[in-house]
Coordinates of C-alpha atoms in Angstrom, one line a residue:
Chain A
M1 CA 41.6 7.1 13.4
S2 CA 39.5 10.1 12.4
Y3 CA 36.8 10.3 9.8
D4 CA 35.4 13.2 7.7
L5 CA 31.8 14.2 7.6
P6 CA 30.1 14.7 4.3
A7 CA 30.5 18.1 2.6
K8 CA 26.8 19.1 3.1
F9 CA 26.8 18.1 6.8
E10 CA 25.9 21.6 8.0
E11 CA 22.8 21.7 5.8
F12 CA 21.3 18.6 7.5
S13 CA 18.6 18.5 10.1
E14 CA 19.5 18.2 13.8
A15 CA 18.4 14.5 13.9
R16 CA 20.4 13.6 10.9
R17 CA 23.5 15.4 12.2
Q18 CA 23.2 13.4 15.4
G19 CA 23.0 10.2 13.5
F20 CA 26.2 11.1 11.6
L21 CA 28.0 12.0 14.8
R22 CA 26.9 8.8 16.5
V23 CA 28.2 6.6 13.8
K24 CA 31.4 8.7 13.4
Q25 CA 32.1 8.0 17.1
V26 CA 31.5 4.3 16.7
K27 CA 34.1 4.3 13.8
E28 CA 36.6 6.4 15.7
N29 CA 36.4 3.9 18.6
G30 CA 37.5 1.2 16.2
G31 CA 34.0 -0.1 15.2
K32 CA 33.3 -1.5 11.8
V33 CA 29.9 -0.8 10.1
A34 CA 28.1 -3.1 7.6
G35 CA 25.2 -1.6 5.8
I36 CA 22.5 -4.2 5.0
F37 CA 19.2 -4.1 3.1
C38 CA 17.3 -7.3 3.6
T39 CA 16.1 -10.0 6.0
F40 CA 18.2 -12.5 4.1
T41 CA 21.5 -10.9 5.3
P42 CA 23.2 -13.5 7.5
T43 CA 23.8 -11.1 10.4
E44 CA 25.4 -13.9 12.5
I45 CA 28.4 -13.8 10.2
L46 CA 28.7 -10.0 10.5
D47 CA 28.4 -10.2 14.2
A48 CA 31.0 -12.9 14.4
A49 CA 33.3 -10.8 12.3
G50 CA 32.9 -7.9 14.8
F51 CA 30.8 -5.7 12.4
I52 CA 27.8 -3.6 13.5
S53 CA 25.0 -4.3 11.1
V54 CA 22.7 -1.4 10.2
S55 CA 19.7 -1.4 7.9
L56 CA 20.1 0.9 4.9
C57 CA 16.6 0.5 3.4
G58 CA 15.7 3.8 1.9
M59 CA 12.3 4.8 3.3
S60 CA 12.0 8.4 2.1
N61 CA 11.0 10.2 -1.1
E62 CA 13.6 12.8 -0.4
T63 CA 16.4 11.1 -2.3
V64 CA 14.2 9.7 -5.1
P65 CA 14.7 12.6 -7.5
A66 CA 18.5 12.3 -7.1
A67 CA 18.3 8.5 -7.8
E68 CA 16.2 9.1 -10.9
T69 CA 19.1 10.9 -12.5
Q70 CA 20.5 7.5 -13.0
L71 CA 17.8 4.9 -12.3
P72 CA 14.5 4.5 -14.3
K73 CA 11.4 6.2 -12.9
N74 CA 9.3 3.0 -13.1
L75 CA 11.3 1.2 -10.4
C76 CA 10.6 0.3 -6.8
P77 CA 10.8 3.4 -4.6
L78 CA 12.8 1.5 -1.9
I79 CA 15.6 0.7 -4.4
K80 CA 15.5 4.3 -5.7
S81 CA 15.5 5.8 -2.3
S82 CA 18.3 3.6 -1.0
Y83 CA 20.5 4.4 -4.0
G84 CA 19.7 8.1 -3.7
F85 CA 20.9 8.1 -0.1
A86 CA 24.2 6.7 -1.2
L87 CA 24.5 9.2 -4.1
T88 CA 23.7 12.2 -1.9
D89 CA 25.7 11.2 1.2
K90 CA 22.5 11.9 3.3
C91 CA 22.4 8.6 5.2
P92 CA 25.0 8.3 8.1
Y93 CA 25.0 4.5 7.9
T94 CA 25.5 4.3 4.2
Y95 CA 28.1 7.1 4.4
F96 CA 30.2 5.4 7.1
S97 CA 29.7 1.8 6.0
D98 CA 32.9 -0.2 5.7
L99 CA 31.0 -2.7 3.6
I100 CA 27.5 -2.9 2.1
V101 CA 26.1 -6.3 1.9
G102 CA 23.3 -7.0 -0.7
E103 CA 21.5 -10.2 -1.8
T104 CA 20.2 -11.0 -5.2
T105 CA 16.6 -10.8 -4.0
C106 CA 15.1 -9.1 -7.0
D107 CA 16.3 -7.9 -10.4
G108 CA 16.0 -4.2 -9.5
K109 CA 18.1 -4.5 -6.4
K110 CA 20.6 -6.8 -8.2
K111 CA 21.3 -4.2 -10.9
M112 CA 21.2 -1.3 -8.4
Y113 CA 23.9 -3.0 -6.3
E114 CA 26.2 -3.1 -9.4
M115 CA 26.0 0.7 -9.5
L116 CA 26.2 1.0 -5.7
G117 CA 29.4 -1.0 -5.9
K118 CA 31.0 1.9 -7.8
L119 CA 30.1 4.3 -4.9
K120 CA 30.8 2.1 -1.9
P121 CA 32.5 -1.2 -1.2
T122 CA 29.6 -3.7 -1.9
Y123 CA 29.5 -7.4 -1.5
I124 CA 26.7 -9.5 -3.2
L125 CA 25.4 -12.7 -1.8
H126 CA 23.7 -14.9 -4.5
L127 CA 20.5 -16.2 -3.0
P128 CA 19.1 -19.4 -4.4
Q129 CA 15.4 -18.8 -5.2
G130 CA 13.9 -22.2 -5.6
H131 CA 13.3 -25.4 -3.5
D132 CA 14.2 -28.0 -6.1
S133 CA 17.9 -27.4 -6.7
D134 CA 19.2 -28.1 -3.2
P135 CA 19.3 -24.5 -2.1
V136 CA 20.8 -25.4 1.3
T137 CA 24.0 -26.6 -0.4
V138 CA 24.1 -23.5 -2.7
W139 CA 23.4 -21.0 0.1
T140 CA 25.8 -22.7 2.6
A141 CA 28.6 -22.4 0.0
E142 CA 27.6 -18.7 -0.6
L143 CA 27.9 -18.1 3.2
R144 CA 31.3 -19.8 3.3
R145 CA 32.5 -17.7 0.4
F146 CA 31.3 -14.6 2.3
I147 CA 33.2 -15.7 5.5
A148 CA 36.4 -16.2 3.5
F149 CA 36.0 -12.8 1.8
L150 CA 35.6 -11.0 5.2
E151 CA 38.5 -12.9 6.7
E152 CA 40.8 -11.9 3.9
K153 CA 39.6 -8.4 3.2
F154 CA 39.5 -7.3 6.8
N155 CA 42.3 -9.5 8.1
L156 CA 40.3 -11.4 10.7
T157 CA 39.2 -14.9 11.7
I158 CA 35.6 -16.0 12.0
T159 CA 35.5 -19.1 14.3
D160 CA 32.7 -21.6 14.5
E161 CA 32.4 -20.7 18.2
A162 CA 31.9 -17.0 17.4
L163 CA 29.2 -18.0 14.9
R164 CA 27.4 -20.1 17.4
Q165 CA 27.6 -17.3 20.0
A166 CA 26.2 -14.9 17.4
A167 CA 23.4 -17.3 16.5
R168 CA 22.5 -17.7 20.2
Q169 CA 22.3 -13.9 20.5
R170 CA 20.3 -13.4 17.3
N171 CA 17.9 -16.2 18.4
A172 CA 17.4 -14.4 21.7
Q173 CA 16.6 -11.2 19.9
R174 CA 14.2 -12.9 17.6
Q175 CA 12.5 -14.5 20.5
A176 CA 12.2 -11.1 22.3
H177 CA 10.9 -9.6 19.1
M178 CA 8.3 -12.4 18.7
K179 CA 7.1 -12.1 22.3
L180 CA 6.6 -8.4 21.8
M181 CA 4.6 -8.9 18.6
E182 CA 2.6 -11.7 20.1
L183 CA 1.1 -9.2 22.6
Q184 CA -1.1 -8.2 19.7
K185 CA -2.9 -11.6 19.8
Q186 CA -4.9 -10.1 22.8
T187 CA -8.3 -8.7 22.3
P188 CA -8.3 -5.7 22.2
P189 CA -4.6 -5.4 21.2
P190 CA -2.5 -3.4 23.6
L191 CA -0.7 -1.5 20.8
G192 CA -1.5 0.2 17.6
G193 CA 0.4 -0.9 14.5
M194 CA 2.0 2.5 14.2
Q195 CA 3.5 2.1 17.7
M196 CA 4.5 -1.5 17.1
Y197 CA 6.2 -0.6 13.8
A198 CA 8.2 2.2 15.5
T199 CA 9.6 -0.3 18.0
M200 CA 10.5 -2.8 15.3
E201 CA 12.3 -0.2 13.3
G202 CA 14.0 1.3 16.3
T203 CA 15.9 -1.9 17.2
G204 CA 17.4 -1.9 13.7
F205 CA 19.5 1.2 14.7
M206 CA 20.8 -0.2 17.9
F207 CA 24.4 -1.3 17.9
T208 CA 24.8 -4.0 20.5
H209 CA 23.0 -7.3 21.2
E210 CA 22.3 -6.3 24.8
D211 CA 20.8 -3.0 23.8
R212 CA 18.4 -4.7 21.4
V213 CA 17.3 -7.5 23.7
N214 CA 16.9 -5.2 26.7
K215 CA 14.9 -2.6 24.7
L216 CA 12.6 -5.3 23.3
N217 CA 12.0 -6.8 26.8
Q218 CA 11.5 -3.4 28.5
L219 CA 9.0 -2.5 25.8
R220 CA 7.1 -5.7 26.3
E221 CA 7.0 -5.3 30.1
S222 CA 6.0 -1.7 29.9
V223 CA 3.2 -2.4 27.4
E224 CA 1.9 -5.3 29.5
A225 CA 1.8 -3.1 32.5
N226 CA 0.6 0.3 31.1
A227 CA -1.1 -0.2 27.8
D228 CA -4.4 1.7 27.2
R229 CA -6.4 -1.3 26.1
S230 CA -9.5 0.8 25.3
A231 CA -7.7 2.6 22.5
F232 CA -8.5 -0.1 20.0
A233 CA -11.4 -1.8 21.6
G234 CA -13.9 -2.9 18.9
A235 CA -11.5 -2.0 16.0
K236 CA -11.3 -4.4 13.0
R237 CA -8.1 -6.5 13.3
I238 CA -6.0 -6.2 10.2
L239 CA -3.0 -8.2 9.1
V240 CA -0.6 -6.3 6.8
T241 CA 1.4 -8.3 4.2
G242 CA 3.6 -7.6 1.2
C243 CA 6.6 -5.3 0.7
P244 CA 8.6 -3.4 3.3
I245 CA 6.3 -0.5 4.3
G246 CA 8.5 1.9 6.3
G247 CA 8.2 4.5 3.6
V248 CA 4.4 4.3 3.3
L249 CA 3.3 3.9 6.9
Q250 CA 1.4 7.2 7.1
K251 CA -0.8 6.5 4.1
T252 CA -1.4 2.8 4.9
V253 CA -1.2 1.8 8.5
K254 CA -2.1 5.2 9.9
A255 CA -5.0 5.5 7.4
I256 CA -6.2 2.0 8.6
E257 CA -6.0 3.1 12.3
E258 CA -7.8 6.4 11.8
N259 CA -10.7 4.7 10.1
G260 CA -11.8 2.0 12.6
G261 CA -9.1 -0.6 12.1
V262 CA -6.0 -1.7 14.0
V263 CA -3.0 -3.5 12.5
V264 CA -2.5 -6.5 14.9
C265 CA 0.0 -8.3 12.7
F266 CA 2.8 -7.4 10.3
E267 CA 3.6 -10.3 8.1
N268 CA 6.1 -8.3 6.0
C269 CA 9.9 -7.9 6.2
S270 CA 10.4 -6.2 9.6
G271 CA 7.5 -8.3 11.1
I272 CA 6.8 -11.9 11.7
K273 CA 7.9 -13.2 8.3
A274 CA 11.6 -13.1 9.2
A275 CA 11.5 -13.2 13.0
F276 CA 10.2 -16.6 14.0
Q277 CA 12.7 -19.0 12.4
M278 CA 15.6 -19.9 14.8
V279 CA 19.1 -21.1 14.0
D280 CA 19.9 -24.6 15.4
T281 CA 22.9 -23.5 17.5
E282 CA 23.8 -27.1 18.4
A283 CA 24.0 -28.3 14.8
E284 CA 27.3 -29.9 13.8
D285 CA 27.8 -27.5 10.8
I286 CA 26.9 -24.1 12.1
V287 CA 27.2 -22.4 8.8
K288 CA 24.8 -24.8 7.2
A289 CA 22.4 -24.3 10.2
I290 CA 22.5 -20.5 9.5
A291 CA 21.9 -21.1 5.8
Q292 CA 18.9 -23.3 6.6
R293 CA 17.4 -20.7 8.9
Y294 CA 17.4 -18.0 6.2
L295 CA 15.9 -20.1 3.5
Q296 CA 12.7 -20.5 5.5
I297 CA 11.8 -16.8 5.0
G298 CA 8.6 -16.6 2.9
C299 CA 9.7 -13.9 0.6
S300 CA 8.1 -13.6 -2.9
V301 CA 11.5 -13.9 -4.6
M302 CA 11.2 -17.6 -3.8
T303 CA 9.5 -19.8 -6.3
P304 CA 7.2 -21.2 -5.4
N305 CA 6.8 -19.2 -2.2
T306 CA 5.3 -22.0 -0.1
E307 CA 6.4 -20.5 3.3
R308 CA 4.2 -17.5 2.8
M309 CA 1.2 -19.5 1.8
K310 CA 1.6 -21.7 4.9
L311 CA 2.2 -18.8 7.3
L312 CA -0.7 -16.5 6.4
P313 CA -3.6 -18.8 7.3
K314 CA -1.8 -19.6 10.6
L315 CA -1.4 -15.9 11.5
V316 CA -5.1 -15.2 10.5
E317 CA -6.1 -17.8 13.1
E318 CA -3.7 -16.9 15.8
Y319 CA -4.2 -13.1 15.6
K320 CA -8.0 -13.4 15.0
V321 CA -7.7 -11.3 11.9
D322 CA -10.7 -9.7 10.3
G323 CA -9.1 -8.7 7.0
I324 CA -5.8 -8.8 5.1
V325 CA -4.3 -5.7 3.5
E326 CA -1.4 -6.3 1.1
V327 CA 0.7 -3.2 0.6
D328 CA 3.0 -3.5 -2.4
L329 CA 5.5 -1.0 -3.6
Q330 CA 5.2 0.3 -7.2
A331 CA 6.9 -2.0 -9.7
C332 CA 7.8 -4.7 -7.2
T333 CA 7.4 -7.5 -9.7
P334 CA 7.6 -10.5 -7.3
Y335 CA 5.1 -9.2 -4.8
C336 CA 2.7 -7.5 -7.3
V337 CA 2.5 -10.7 -9.3
E338 CA 2.2 -13.0 -6.3
S339 CA -0.7 -10.8 -5.0
F340 CA -3.1 -12.7 -7.2
Q341 CA -2.2 -16.0 -5.6
I342 CA -2.7 -14.4 -2.2
K343 CA -6.1 -13.2 -3.2
Q344 CA -7.0 -16.7 -4.2
L345 CA -5.6 -18.0 -0.9
C346 CA -7.8 -15.5 1.0
E347 CA -10.9 -16.6 -1.0
Q348 CA -10.1 -20.2 0.1
I349 CA -9.8 -19.4 3.7
N350 CA -12.7 -16.9 3.5
I351 CA -10.9 -13.8 4.7
P352 CA -11.5 -10.4 3.1
Y353 CA -8.4 -9.2 1.1
L354 CA -7.4 -5.8 -0.3
A355 CA -4.2 -5.2 -2.3
V356 CA -2.9 -1.7 -2.8
E357 CA 0.2 -0.6 -4.8
T358 CA 1.9 2.6 -3.9
D359 CA 5.2 4.5 -3.8
Y360 CA 6.8 7.1 -1.4
S361 CA 5.0 10.1 -2.9
T362 CA 1.9 11.6 -1.3
G363 CA 0.0 11.9 -4.6
D364 CA -2.3 8.9 -4.0
S365 CA -2.9 9.5 -0.2
G366 CA -6.6 10.5 -0.8
Q367 CA -7.5 7.6 -3.0
L368 CA -5.6 5.1 -0.8
A369 CA -7.4 6.4 2.3
T370 CA -10.8 6.0 0.5
R371 CA -10.0 2.4 -0.5
L372 CA -8.8 1.4 3.0
E373 CA -11.7 3.1 4.6
A374 CA -14.2 1.4 2.3
F375 CA -12.4 -2.0 3.0
L376 CA -12.9 -1.4 6.7
E377 CA -16.6 -0.4 6.2
M378 CA -17.0 -3.7 4.4
L379 CA -15.7 -5.9 7.2
Chain B
M1 CA -35.5 13.2 13.0
N2 CA -37.7 14.5 10.2
Y3 CA -35.2 14.3 7.3
F4 CA -32.4 11.9 6.2
I5 CA -29.9 13.6 4.0
G6 CA -27.1 12.2 1.8
I7 CA -24.6 14.6 0.4
D8 CA -22.1 13.2 -2.2
I9 CA -19.4 15.7 -3.0
G10 CA -17.6 14.3 -6.0
S11 CA -14.7 15.7 -7.9
T12 CA -16.9 17.3 -10.5
C13 CA -20.4 17.4 -9.2
A14 CA -22.1 17.5 -5.8
K15 CA -25.3 15.5 -5.4
T16 CA -27.8 15.8 -2.5
I17 CA -30.7 13.6 -1.6
V18 CA -33.4 14.3 1.1
M19 CA -35.5 11.4 2.3
D20 CA -38.4 11.3 4.7
S21 CA -38.8 8.8 7.5
D22 CA -40.4 6.3 5.0
K23 CA -37.3 6.4 2.7
K24 CA -39.3 8.4 0.2
V25 CA -37.1 10.8 -1.8
L26 CA -38.3 14.3 -1.2
H27 CA -35.6 16.4 -3.0
R28 CA -32.7 15.8 -5.4
M29 CA -30.1 18.5 -5.9
L30 CA -27.2 18.7 -8.3
Q31 CA -24.5 21.3 -8.6
P32 CA -20.9 21.7 -9.7
T33 CA -18.4 21.1 -6.9
G34 CA -16.3 24.0 -7.9
W35 CA -12.9 24.6 -6.3
S36 CA -13.9 24.6 -2.7
S37 CA -15.8 21.7 -1.2
L38 CA -16.4 23.8 2.0
D39 CA -18.2 26.5 -0.1
T40 CA -20.2 23.9 -1.9
A41 CA -21.2 22.3 1.4
E42 CA -22.3 25.7 2.6
A43 CA -24.3 26.4 -0.6
I44 CA -26.1 23.1 -0.1
R45 CA -26.9 23.9 3.4
E46 CA -28.5 27.2 2.3
K47 CA -30.5 25.6 -0.4
L48 CA -31.8 23.0 2.1
E49 CA -32.9 25.8 4.4
Q50 CA -34.8 27.4 1.5
L51 CA -36.5 24.1 0.8
G52 CA -37.7 24.0 4.4
V53 CA -35.2 21.3 5.3
P54 CA -33.3 22.6 8.3
T55 CA -30.1 20.7 8.9
S56 CA -30.8 20.8 12.6
E57 CA -33.8 18.5 12.1
S58 CA -31.9 16.1 9.9
A59 CA -29.5 13.2 10.1
I60 CA -26.8 13.8 7.6
V61 CA -24.2 11.6 6.0
A62 CA -21.5 12.9 3.6
T63 CA -19.7 10.9 1.0
G64 CA -17.4 11.4 -2.0
Y65 CA -14.0 13.2 -2.1
G66 CA -15.4 16.2 -0.2
R67 CA -16.9 14.1 2.5
I68 CA -14.6 15.6 5.2
S69 CA -15.5 19.1 4.1
V70 CA -19.1 19.0 5.3
P71 CA -18.9 20.5 8.8
Y72 CA -22.6 19.9 9.6
A73 CA -22.6 16.2 8.6
D74 CA -23.1 13.7 11.4
K75 CA -20.9 11.1 9.8
S76 CA -18.9 10.4 6.7
V77 CA -19.0 7.1 4.8
T78 CA -16.9 6.3 1.7
E79 CA -18.4 6.5 -1.8
I80 CA -17.8 2.8 -2.3
T81 CA -20.2 1.7 0.5
C82 CA -22.7 4.5 -0.5
H83 CA -22.7 3.5 -4.2
G84 CA -23.2 -0.1 -3.2
R85 CA -26.2 0.7 -0.9
G86 CA -27.6 3.3 -3.2
A87 CA -27.5 1.1 -6.3
C88 CA -29.3 -1.7 -4.4
F89 CA -32.1 0.8 -3.4
V90 CA -32.4 2.3 -6.9
H91 CA -32.4 -1.1 -8.7
G92 CA -34.5 -2.9 -6.1
S93 CA -32.0 -5.8 -5.7
E94 CA -29.6 -6.9 -2.9
N95 CA -27.3 -8.7 -5.2
L96 CA -25.6 -6.8 -8.0
T97 CA -22.3 -5.4 -9.4
V98 CA -22.1 -1.7 -9.5
I99 CA -19.9 0.1 -12.1
D100 CA -19.6 3.8 -11.1
I101 CA -17.8 5.9 -13.6
G102 CA -17.1 9.1 -11.7
G103 CA -15.2 12.3 -12.4
Q104 CA -11.8 11.2 -11.3
D105 CA -12.2 7.5 -10.6
T106 CA -13.9 4.4 -11.7
K107 CA -15.2 1.9 -9.1
L108 CA -16.5 -1.6 -9.5
I109 CA -18.4 -2.9 -6.5
A110 CA -19.7 -6.4 -5.9
V111 CA -22.7 -6.4 -3.5
E112 CA -24.1 -9.5 -2.0
S113 CA -27.2 -9.5 0.3
G114 CA -26.9 -5.7 0.4
I115 CA -23.4 -5.7 1.7
V116 CA -20.2 -4.7 -0.2
K117 CA -18.2 -7.9 -0.7
D118 CA -15.4 -6.7 -2.9
F119 CA -14.4 -3.7 -4.9
I120 CA -11.9 -2.4 -7.4
M121 CA -10.9 1.2 -7.9
N122 CA -8.5 2.7 -10.4
D123 CA -5.4 4.1 -8.7
K124 CA -3.3 7.0 -9.8
C125 CA -4.6 7.1 -13.3
S126 CA -7.5 8.8 -15.0
A127 CA -8.0 6.4 -17.8
G128 CA -11.6 5.2 -18.1
T129 CA -13.0 8.0 -16.0
G130 CA -15.4 10.9 -16.6
R131 CA -12.4 13.3 -16.6
F132 CA -11.0 11.4 -19.6
L133 CA -14.2 11.8 -21.5
E134 CA -14.4 15.5 -20.5
V135 CA -10.9 16.3 -21.7
M136 CA -11.4 14.5 -25.0
A137 CA -14.8 16.1 -25.6
N138 CA -13.2 19.5 -25.0
T139 CA -10.5 18.8 -27.6
L140 CA -13.3 17.9 -30.1
A141 CA -15.3 21.0 -29.1
L142 CA -18.2 18.9 -28.0
R143 CA -20.1 18.3 -24.7
P144 CA -19.6 14.8 -23.2
D145 CA -23.2 13.9 -24.0
E146 CA -22.8 15.1 -27.6
L147 CA -19.6 13.1 -27.9
C148 CA -21.4 9.9 -26.8
R149 CA -24.2 10.4 -29.3
L150 CA -21.8 11.0 -32.1
A151 CA -19.8 8.0 -31.2
A152 CA -22.8 5.8 -32.1
Q153 CA -22.3 6.7 -35.8
G154 CA -18.5 6.1 -35.8
G155 CA -16.2 3.2 -35.9
N156 CA -12.9 1.7 -37.1
T157 CA -10.6 4.0 -35.1
S158 CA -8.8 3.5 -31.9
I159 CA -6.8 5.3 -29.3
S160 CA -4.1 3.3 -27.7
S161 CA -2.8 5.6 -24.9
M162 CA -4.4 5.2 -21.5
C163 CA -2.8 8.4 -20.2
T164 CA -5.2 11.3 -20.6
V165 CA -2.5 13.7 -21.7
F166 CA -1.0 11.3 -24.3
A167 CA -4.5 10.3 -25.4
E168 CA -5.3 13.9 -26.0
S169 CA -2.3 14.3 -28.3
E170 CA -3.4 11.1 -30.1
V171 CA -6.8 12.7 -30.6
I172 CA -5.1 15.9 -31.9
S173 CA -3.1 13.9 -34.4
L174 CA -6.3 12.1 -35.5
I175 CA -7.9 15.5 -36.1
G176 CA -4.8 16.6 -38.0
R177 CA -5.0 13.5 -40.2
G178 CA -8.6 14.5 -41.1
E179 CA -10.3 11.6 -39.3
K180 CA -14.0 12.0 -39.1
K181 CA -15.3 13.4 -35.8
E182 CA -17.6 10.5 -35.2
N183 CA -14.8 8.0 -35.6
I184 CA -12.7 9.9 -33.1
A185 CA -15.7 10.0 -30.7
F186 CA -16.1 6.3 -31.2
A187 CA -12.5 5.7 -30.3
V188 CA -12.8 7.8 -27.1
V189 CA -15.8 5.8 -25.8
D190 CA -14.2 2.5 -26.9
S191 CA -11.1 3.4 -24.9
I192 CA -13.1 4.1 -21.7
V193 CA -15.2 0.9 -22.2
K194 CA -12.2 -1.3 -22.7
K195 CA -10.4 0.1 -19.7
V196 CA -13.5 -0.4 -17.5
A197 CA -13.9 -4.0 -18.9
S198 CA -10.3 -4.8 -18.1
Q199 CA -10.9 -3.7 -14.5
A200 CA -14.1 -5.7 -14.4
G201 CA -12.0 -8.8 -15.3
R202 CA -10.5 -8.7 -11.8
L203 CA -13.9 -9.0 -10.1
T204 CA -16.5 -11.7 -10.3
L205 CA -19.5 -10.0 -12.0
G206 CA -22.9 -10.7 -10.6
D207 CA -26.0 -11.6 -12.7
K208 CA -27.1 -8.0 -12.5
V209 CA -24.7 -5.2 -13.5
C210 CA -25.6 -1.6 -13.0
L211 CA -24.0 1.6 -14.1
T212 CA -24.1 4.6 -11.8
G213 CA -22.4 8.0 -11.7
G214 CA -22.5 10.9 -14.1
L215 CA -21.9 8.8 -17.2
C216 CA -24.9 6.5 -16.7
E217 CA -27.1 8.8 -18.7
F218 CA -25.2 8.2 -21.9
D219 CA -27.0 5.4 -23.7
Y220 CA -24.3 4.7 -26.2
L221 CA -21.7 4.2 -23.5
R222 CA -24.0 1.9 -21.6
E223 CA -24.7 -0.2 -24.8
S224 CA -21.1 -0.3 -25.7
L225 CA -20.2 -1.4 -22.1
S226 CA -22.9 -4.1 -22.3
R227 CA -21.4 -5.5 -25.5
Q228 CA -17.9 -5.5 -24.1
L229 CA -18.9 -7.2 -20.9
G230 CA -21.3 -9.6 -22.5
V231 CA -24.1 -8.7 -20.0
A232 CA -26.9 -6.2 -20.2
V233 CA -25.7 -3.2 -18.1
E234 CA -28.7 -1.5 -16.5
T235 CA -29.2 2.1 -15.5
D236 CA -31.8 4.2 -13.8
P237 CA -32.7 7.9 -14.0
D238 CA -31.5 8.1 -10.3
G239 CA -28.2 6.4 -11.2
R240 CA -26.2 9.6 -10.8
Y241 CA -27.6 10.1 -7.3
A242 CA -26.7 6.5 -6.2
G243 CA -23.9 7.7 -3.9
A244 CA -26.1 10.4 -2.3
I245 CA -29.0 7.9 -1.9
G246 CA -26.6 5.4 -0.3
A247 CA -25.4 8.2 2.1
A248 CA -29.0 9.1 2.9
L249 CA -29.7 5.4 3.7
C250 CA -26.7 5.4 6.0
A251 CA -28.2 8.4 7.9
Y252 CA -31.0 6.1 9.2
N253 CA -28.4 4.5 11.5
I254 CA -27.5 7.8 13.2
R255 CA -28.8 8.3 16.7
K256 CA -29.0 11.9 17.8

């Protein structure tokens, strides 16, 4: 089968054109692509169904103006950017997705997915957000509904054995990812946060299990052998928590690392928060085991978000953290509100805390840098 | 080193302090920042030479928005650290809360044992800053100091917009309605004070609260802030130099 490129293809940059051609090839070789947004997406199910899962989180301000023709200005930039990419056909993965999978993780995303569903085939998983109403039963049923949908819509069968195999592979990837991140427990840390983030992000765009695990293992070995350990000697050790920060790395992580700090631990979405929990691959009911694994993610959409409160003090200890920086995206209600509880938690465990709220524009770069620099001077 | 110099290039005003090796202030300099921080820094250097303070015989720390544009500085330190240290020096206390209302931002800094423990700074918005006052004063054809004096005689009017641009149109409609100038001036100061107080709510205030920055010379603003916060807010004639003084104090740690 052959696939068309978007009308504006020739206007795109070289890197973006390469991305399009790469996914086009995958599709022409019979591959199916699922676009995903969130750490709650049960990738084991997509793997077992033979889909390639690719993250569609919009990290660039470029498509925000287009999105704002339909979405409100005072909305999380990640939601606007993601929708803008779908609207403008500028993201190869969104463009070539056979299916986009979203979860009801926040109100902004939920309502955006309704609109996205008009542009692309979109499936919504309803995530339970509390601990008291037997979320495992609810989420397991949701996952079964998703499996049935995929089987019918794409005319395929998802066996328990395929799910177990996928879970084993995803566990192996999570372990490899954790081992890489745990290198940062060393003093001084072998990597800067900017480098570490690039590796975490990079594996999201690899298409096979082997590629991802090999890449993570190679990186770890190469870092262990070759890292310049003097680069961050004496730097203040920072833990970053809060929203996904791919779109604001330059003005947060880079600003920290240019002013006497080093990010040794990312607790947010692409970091430890969603990497350390494993699926029990020997469980009798594998779908339930997958459901249980995802419900342990300490995201602020959960109420109360006890997992995050437990994880942060543990990471502070393990990574010998000097200060916590919470980076929240503008108008992210769950994280911005929860920030006050994190501040109180930090007071209890006696660790300096700074919260900043920002978006994908560069308008506040100067002020953000001043605040981060002052925070580092304070440590 | 013979001299220890702190240069605070703010968004509106550049402040320079020269100290001797006994931390005695020898010179204070004040000038508008203008459009180029680099030119301002050069003008400061020339003035220092004229005063017989060669930069080559000095340890120099720059702070404020223009801190990266002082090529002859030995180090740059943020205005938050500098205001904290400077206010301690000026007020002779190691434990205090500093409120600095600057040209384009407002900072609240909690200092314990001479060290910054926590701070809050307004983000993208100019509400509650010196710029807000300046724009409103301009609309009323007053100088900021005149506005603050006039405000003391007014009352019973309020501005609800926090955005400077919208607040300006609110002021214009008050003028159009024939509201007395002193009442509008009152509303402007009241708006700044309430915004600062709401920021202060996010920080634990110490027993001693000091106002620094350009607005600390306006008595009515200070009194109004004291009433709103329920503590006596203190100021000092050197308050507007607090950032530069803090920078000069940081210069004593420089080894050349």
